[in-house]
GROMACS .gro file of C-alpha atoms in nm:
model
  293
    1MET     CA    1   0.008  -0.008   0.004
    2LYS     CA    2   0.117   0.337  -0.072
    3THR     CA    3   0.181   0.588   0.204
    4HIS     CA    4  -0.072   0.868   0.189
    5PRO     CA    5   0.067   1.200   0.278
    6CYS     CA    6  -0.155   1.378   0.549
    7LEU     CA    7  -0.038   1.706   0.715
    8THR     CA    8   0.144   2.027   0.683
    9LEU     CA    9   0.249   2.297   0.934
   10PHE     CA   10  -0.004   2.566   0.977
   11ALA     CA   11   0.053   2.921   1.086
   12THR     CA   12  -0.200   3.213   1.156
   13ALA     CA   13  -0.163   3.517   0.942
   14SER     CA   14  -0.387   3.774   0.800
   15LEU     CA   15  -0.562   3.660   0.479
   16ALA     CA   16  -0.390   3.905   0.270
   17ALA     CA   17  -0.046   3.798   0.409
   18SER     CA   18  -0.148   3.431   0.360
   19LEU     CA   19  -0.240   3.468   0.012
   20ALA     CA   20   0.074   3.653  -0.081
   21LEU     CA   21   0.270   3.380   0.090
   22THR     CA   22   0.096   3.111  -0.135
   23ALA     CA   23   0.123   3.294  -0.460
   24GLY     CA   24   0.382   3.172  -0.665
   25CYS     CA   25   0.420   2.850  -0.475
   26SER     CA   26   0.514   2.521  -0.662
   27ALA     CA   27   0.243   2.343  -0.829
   28GLN     CA   28   0.307   2.043  -0.616
   29PRO     CA   29   0.096   2.107  -0.297
   30SER     CA   30   0.237   2.059   0.058
   31LEU     CA   31   0.006   1.787   0.187
   32PRO     CA   32  -0.030   1.663   0.537
   33THR     CA   33   0.170   1.395   0.679
   34GLU     CA   34   0.006   1.113   0.914
   35GLY     CA   35   0.083   1.119   1.272
   36SER     CA   36   0.196   1.490   1.294
   37THR     CA   37   0.046   1.808   1.443
   38SER     CA   38  -0.047   2.141   1.272
   39ILE     CA   39  -0.089   2.460   1.484
   40ASP     CA   40  -0.263   2.787   1.395
   41ARG     CA   41  -0.121   3.030   1.634
   42GLY     CA   42  -0.269   3.353   1.710
   43SER     CA   43  -0.106   3.687   1.592
   44ASP     CA   44  -0.154   4.045   1.728
   45ASP     CA   45  -0.149   4.153   1.361
   46VAL     CA   46  -0.440   3.950   1.247
   47ALA     CA   47  -0.707   4.168   1.065
   48GLN     CA   48  -1.047   4.176   1.222
   49SER     CA   49  -1.209   4.159   0.888
   50PHE     CA   50  -1.107   4.128   0.532
   51SER     CA   51  -1.275   4.128   0.187
   52SER     CA   52  -1.167   4.027  -0.140
   53THR     CA   53  -1.280   3.891  -0.472
   54ALA     CA   54  -1.227   3.543  -0.581
   55LEU     CA   55  -1.323   3.287  -0.876
   56ALA     CA   56  -1.508   2.976  -0.757
   57VAL     CA   57  -1.395   2.636  -0.860
   58VAL     CA   58  -1.603   2.315  -0.794
   59LEU     CA   59  -1.351   2.016  -0.809
   60ASP     CA   60  -1.419   1.679  -0.923
   61ASN     CA   61  -1.474   1.554  -0.569
   62GLY     CA   62  -1.732   1.817  -0.500
   63SER     CA   63  -1.531   2.035  -0.286
   64VAL     CA   64  -1.508   2.414  -0.355
   65LEU     CA   65  -1.183   2.592  -0.416
   66PHE     CA   66  -1.159   2.983  -0.442
   67ILE     CA   67  -0.871   3.155  -0.640
   68ASP     CA   68  -0.806   3.514  -0.522
   69ARG     CA   69  -0.820   3.753  -0.822
   70ASP     CA   70  -0.550   3.983  -0.708
   71THR     CA   71  -0.296   3.737  -0.596
   72GLU     CA   72  -0.417   3.432  -0.805
   73SER     CA   73  -0.362   3.222  -0.499
   74PRO     CA   74  -0.598   2.912  -0.439
   75TYR     CA   75  -0.742   2.839  -0.122
   76TYR     CA   76  -1.014   2.618   0.043
   77PRO     CA   77  -1.295   2.815   0.181
   78GLY     CA   78  -1.469   2.710   0.507
   79LEU     CA   79  -1.828   2.759   0.412
   80ASP     CA   80  -2.016   2.549   0.696
   81THR     CA   81  -2.119   2.857   0.893
   82ALA     CA   82  -2.080   3.123   0.610
   83ARG     CA   83  -2.386   3.329   0.479
   84ILE     CA   84  -2.404   3.275   0.100
   85VAL     CA   85  -2.595   3.503  -0.122
   86ASP     CA   86  -2.663   3.446  -0.497
   87ALA     CA   87  -2.632   3.696  -0.781
   88ASP     CA   88  -2.982   3.813  -0.720
   89GLY     CA   89  -2.928   3.887  -0.363
   90ASN     CA   90  -3.117   3.585  -0.221
   91GLU     CA   91  -2.964   3.368   0.054
   92THR     CA   92  -2.863   3.024  -0.069
   93SER     CA   93  -2.628   2.750   0.015
   94ALA     CA   94  -2.270   2.632  -0.101
   95ASP     CA   95  -2.436   2.401  -0.345
   96ALA     CA   96  -2.544   2.701  -0.550
   97LEU     CA   97  -2.190   2.794  -0.630
   98ALA     CA   98  -2.055   2.682  -0.973
   99SER     CA   99  -1.716   2.692  -1.140
  100GLY     CA  100  -1.639   3.029  -1.291
  101ASN     CA  101  -1.855   3.230  -1.032
  102VAL     CA  102  -1.701   3.567  -0.919
  103VAL     CA  103  -1.754   3.594  -0.553
  104ARG     CA  104  -1.679   3.858  -0.292
  105VAL     CA  105  -1.547   3.697   0.030
  106THR     CA  106  -1.576   3.844   0.370
  107GLY     CA  107  -1.419   3.692   0.678
  108ASN     CA  108  -1.217   3.738   1.005
  109GLY     CA  109  -0.887   3.731   0.827
  110ILE     CA  110  -0.742   3.421   0.965
  111MET     CA  111  -0.605   3.189   0.713
  112LEU     CA  112  -0.441   2.838   0.776
  113GLU     CA  113  -0.099   2.867   0.590
  114SER     CA  114  -0.056   2.560   0.355
  115TYR     CA  115  -0.079   2.511  -0.024
  116PRO     CA  116  -0.358   2.554  -0.103
  117GLY     CA  117  -0.447   2.773   0.189
  118GLN     CA  118  -0.733   2.725   0.414
  119TYR     CA  119  -0.964   2.981   0.530
  120PRO     CA  120  -1.212   2.860   0.790
  121GLY     CA  121  -1.303   3.219   0.908
  122ILE     CA  122  -1.541   3.313   0.620
  123THR     CA  123  -1.842   3.475   0.731
  124ASP     CA  124  -2.008   3.590   0.387
  125VAL     CA  125  -1.985   3.484   0.038
  126GLU     CA  126  -2.163   3.685  -0.219
  127ILE     CA  127  -2.189   3.596  -0.599
  128VAL     CA  128  -2.127   3.909  -0.773
  129ASP     CA  129  -2.111   3.756  -1.125
  130GLU     CA  130  -2.223   3.428  -1.222
  131GLY     CA  131  -1.949   3.435  -1.474
  132ALA     CA  132  -1.863   3.101  -1.685
  133PRO     CA  133  -1.617   2.807  -1.664
  134GLU     CA  134  -1.409   2.996  -1.927
  135ASN     CA  135  -1.308   3.238  -1.677
  136LEU     CA  136  -1.085   2.959  -1.521
  137GLU     CA  137  -0.898   2.870  -1.833
  138PRO     CA  138  -0.581   3.061  -1.714
  139TYR     CA  139  -0.570   2.846  -1.422
  140ALA     CA  140  -0.639   2.507  -1.591
  141ASP     CA  141  -0.293   2.357  -1.485
  142MET     CA  142  -0.337   2.431  -1.144
  143ILE     CA  143  -0.688   2.323  -1.109
  144SER     CA  144  -0.576   2.001  -1.278
  145GLU     CA  145  -0.316   1.915  -1.026
  146LEU     CA  146  -0.542   2.000  -0.746
  147ASN     CA  147  -0.807   1.779  -0.892
  148VAL     CA  148  -0.625   1.451  -0.829
  149GLU     CA  149  -0.861   1.182  -0.702
  150ARG     CA  150  -0.771   1.011  -0.386
  151ASP     CA  151  -0.641   0.648  -0.408
  152PRO     CA  152  -0.944   0.416  -0.350
  153ALA     CA  153  -0.718   0.156  -0.200
  154GLU     CA  154  -0.595   0.378   0.076
  155PRO     CA  155  -0.819   0.356   0.394
  156ALA     CA  156  -0.984   0.685   0.495
  157GLN     CA  157  -0.769   0.963   0.681
  158ALA     CA  158  -0.890   1.146   0.980
  159THR     CA  159  -0.811   1.512   1.103
  160VAL     CA  160  -0.872   1.598   1.471
  161GLU     CA  161  -0.905   1.964   1.542
  162TYR     CA  162  -0.943   2.140   1.868
  163ARG     CA  163  -0.896   2.495   1.998
  164THR     CA  164  -0.691   2.633   2.278
  165GLU     CA  165  -0.649   2.994   2.414
  166GLN     CA  166  -0.342   3.029   2.199
  167ALA     CA  167  -0.410   2.818   1.894
  168VAL     CA  168  -0.620   2.608   1.659
  169VAL     CA  169  -0.467   2.277   1.638
  170SER     CA  170  -0.521   2.001   1.378
  171LEU     CA  171  -0.343   1.659   1.416
  172MET     CA  172  -0.359   1.355   1.212
  173PRO     CA  173  -0.391   1.041   1.437
  174GLN     CA  174  -0.208   0.720   1.342
  175THR     CA  175  -0.411   0.448   1.175
  176ASN     CA  176  -0.470   0.157   1.411
  177GLY     CA  177  -0.618  -0.123   1.218
  178TYR     CA  178  -0.874  -0.130   0.939
  179THR     CA  179  -1.086  -0.346   0.676
  180TRP     CA  180  -1.105  -0.164   0.366
  181SER     CA  181  -1.272  -0.270   0.023
  182TYR     CA  182  -1.211  -0.108  -0.316
  183GLU     CA  183  -1.238  -0.207  -0.679
  184GLU     CA  184  -0.936  -0.309  -0.889
  185ASN     CA  185  -0.933  -0.400  -1.259
  186GLY     CA  186  -1.313  -0.459  -1.216
  187GLU     CA  187  -1.268  -0.691  -0.933
  188GLY     CA  188  -1.355  -0.622  -0.557
  189VAL     CA  189  -1.063  -0.633  -0.326
  190THR     CA  190  -1.067  -0.637   0.068
  191VAL     CA  191  -0.754  -0.566   0.274
  192THR     CA  192  -0.757  -0.626   0.652
  193ALA     CA  193  -0.489  -0.475   0.857
  194ASP     CA  194  -0.448  -0.628   1.199
  195VAL     CA  195  -0.260  -0.430   1.477
  196ALA     CA  196  -0.180  -0.465   1.842
  197ASP     CA  197  -0.437  -0.349   2.097
  198PRO     CA  198  -0.454   0.019   2.144
  199VAL     CA  199  -0.329   0.013   2.506
  200GLN     CA  200  -0.016  -0.185   2.411
  201ALA     CA  201   0.138   0.096   2.197
  202LYS     CA  202   0.398   0.317   2.370
  203ALA     CA  203   0.267   0.649   2.472
  204ASP     CA  204   0.577   0.810   2.362
  205ASP     CA  205   0.524   0.668   2.007
  206LEU     CA  206   0.179   0.831   1.981
  207ILE     CA  207   0.090   1.156   1.817
  208ASP     CA  208  -0.054   1.364   2.101
  209ALA     CA  209  -0.294   1.652   2.155
  210GLN     CA  210  -0.188   1.903   2.425
  211VAL     CA  211  -0.492   2.067   2.627
  212ASP     CA  212  -0.508   2.214   2.984
  213GLY     CA  213  -0.846   2.054   3.066
  214PRO     CA  214  -1.162   1.895   2.899
  215THR     CA  215  -1.164   2.044   2.542
  216ASP     CA  216  -1.414   1.961   2.257
  217ALA     CA  217  -1.239   1.784   1.946
  218ALA     CA  218  -1.386   1.781   1.602
  219VAL     CA  219  -1.309   1.473   1.379
  220SER     CA  220  -1.345   1.494   1.013
  221PHE     CA  221  -1.251   1.244   0.727
  222ASP     CA  222  -1.144   1.268   0.360
  223VAL     CA  223  -1.448   1.026   0.276
  224PRO     CA  224  -1.771   1.049   0.431
  225ALA     CA  225  -1.827   0.845   0.748
  226SER     CA  226  -2.155   0.697   0.879
  227ASP     CA  227  -2.078   0.616   1.229
  228LEU     CA  228  -1.801   0.690   1.499
  229ARG     CA  229  -1.730   0.520   1.826
  230VAL     CA  230  -1.466   0.660   2.071
  231THR     CA  231  -1.299   0.457   2.358
  232ARG     CA  232  -1.057   0.593   2.599
  233TRP     CA  233  -0.794   0.476   2.858
  234SER     CA  234  -0.599   0.637   3.152
  235GLU     CA  235  -0.232   0.666   3.060
  236ALA     CA  236  -0.161   0.614   3.418
  237ASP     CA  237  -0.347   0.297   3.433
  238ILE     CA  238  -0.156   0.168   3.119
  239ALA     CA  239   0.187   0.267   3.261
  240GLY     CA  240   0.100   0.108   3.603
  241ALA     CA  241   0.026  -0.237   3.435
  242THR     CA  242   0.289  -0.501   3.527
  243ASP     CA  243   0.317  -0.641   3.174
  244PRO     CA  244   0.214  -0.384   2.903
  245ASN     CA  245   0.212  -0.650   2.628
  246SER     CA  246  -0.053  -0.867   2.805
  247ILE     CA  247  -0.273  -0.598   2.981
  248ASN     CA  248  -0.640  -0.624   2.936
  249LEU     CA  249  -0.786  -0.285   3.051
  250PRO     CA  250  -1.135  -0.225   2.992
  251GLY     CA  251  -1.182   0.105   2.803
  252GLU     CA  252  -1.433   0.391   2.867
  253ASP     CA  253  -1.702   0.485   2.605
  254VAL     CA  254  -1.686   0.853   2.509
  255GLN     CA  255  -2.000   1.035   2.411
  256VAL     CA  256  -1.980   1.145   2.030
  257THR     CA  257  -2.204   1.408   1.866
  258ALA     CA  258  -2.245   1.454   1.486
  259SER     CA  259  -2.202   1.812   1.380
  260ASP     CA  260  -2.182   1.959   1.026
  261GLY     CA  261  -2.019   1.666   0.865
  262ALA     CA  262  -1.777   1.608   1.147
  263TYR     CA  263  -1.799   1.429   1.489
  264VAL     CA  264  -1.732   1.609   1.806
  265PHE     CA  265  -1.636   1.467   2.154
  266THR     CA  266  -1.447   1.586   2.451
  267ILE     CA  267  -1.058   1.526   2.526
  268GLU     CA  268  -0.891   1.534   2.853
  269PRO     CA  269  -0.517   1.526   2.953
  270GLY     CA  270  -0.397   1.187   3.069
  271TYR     CA  271  -0.609   0.970   2.839
  272ARG     CA  272  -0.535   0.784   2.540
  273TYR     CA  273  -0.817   0.790   2.263
  274PHE     CA  274  -0.900   0.527   1.997
  275PHE     CA  275  -1.194   0.588   1.756
  276GLU     CA  276  -1.329   0.355   1.493
  277ALA     CA  277  -1.513   0.492   1.208
  278THR     CA  278  -1.749   0.318   0.975
  279PHE     CA  279  -1.745   0.393   0.597
  280ASP     CA  280  -1.927   0.239   0.289
  281ALA     CA  281  -1.581   0.071   0.215
  282GLY     CA  282  -1.514  -0.050   0.563
  283THR     CA  283  -1.397   0.037   0.913
  284VAL     CA  284  -1.073   0.233   1.032
  285GLY     CA  285  -0.940   0.272   1.376
  286TYR     CA  286  -0.721   0.576   1.480
  287LEU     CA  287  -0.524   0.628   1.798
  288PHE     CA  288  -0.370   0.924   1.973
  289THR     CA  289  -0.302   1.048   2.344
  290VAL     CA  290  -0.366   1.369   2.519
  291ARG     CA  291  -0.089   1.531   2.740
  292GLU     CA  292  -0.122   1.846   2.966
  293GLY     CA  293  -0.078   2.162   2.761
   0.00000   0.00000   0.00000
């Protein structure tokens, strides 16, 4: 199986600064790496509001990309809580966006620095001109490279995001076992990866979240999930076991809430979290630990 890259380091900056940083970047995007953490740190220079004009692109997988018309830099807009208005001034949804639309974007100025950038702080999107797909012809090469389909043989990847007083943090937990089905040359293939029990992993080998107390964490996936179950164990109990390779510690179920395409649950320092997600193609387990921030 090929290794699927997952994470890149994020930094907070004003939207204008972030778009300038991404302008002229290599056509090869910097993608996330599984088992690493990204941090969006606060900045005293972050603008309170920002407005710009962009071209909308609907990629083959249905996700929306904006290309800033001033910097010609692409970024992924966060539209879950944005107010979207069509060309006639009527409030609508993100489904109304079409490739070639000219949009006016307003937000809080916070951009996650990556390539393409990610702008979760959008508050309003106004379609000022319906435009046409031909508007995107100058960006055809860029769009083609960003339109690469995910490898169906790769199990789904997860992102865990949480907020602290100083930062918005995203981490990619390591995969911890899966059963995954896909089609290859017209035939169905199912792959099963068995791993050790989640409590048998060494804490120092796990990707970690760092919080000061109970904190809501949102989990999202690169393919839609239909269910998520979360279990946790005390790291102190695991460390205190006589034989870590043969321990049989019962886990504690964690309450999960579905919200806007993501799943939310509370994390606390001193606990190890294992969550198993269900997809049309199978099930995948993920593992991370939480330390005192």
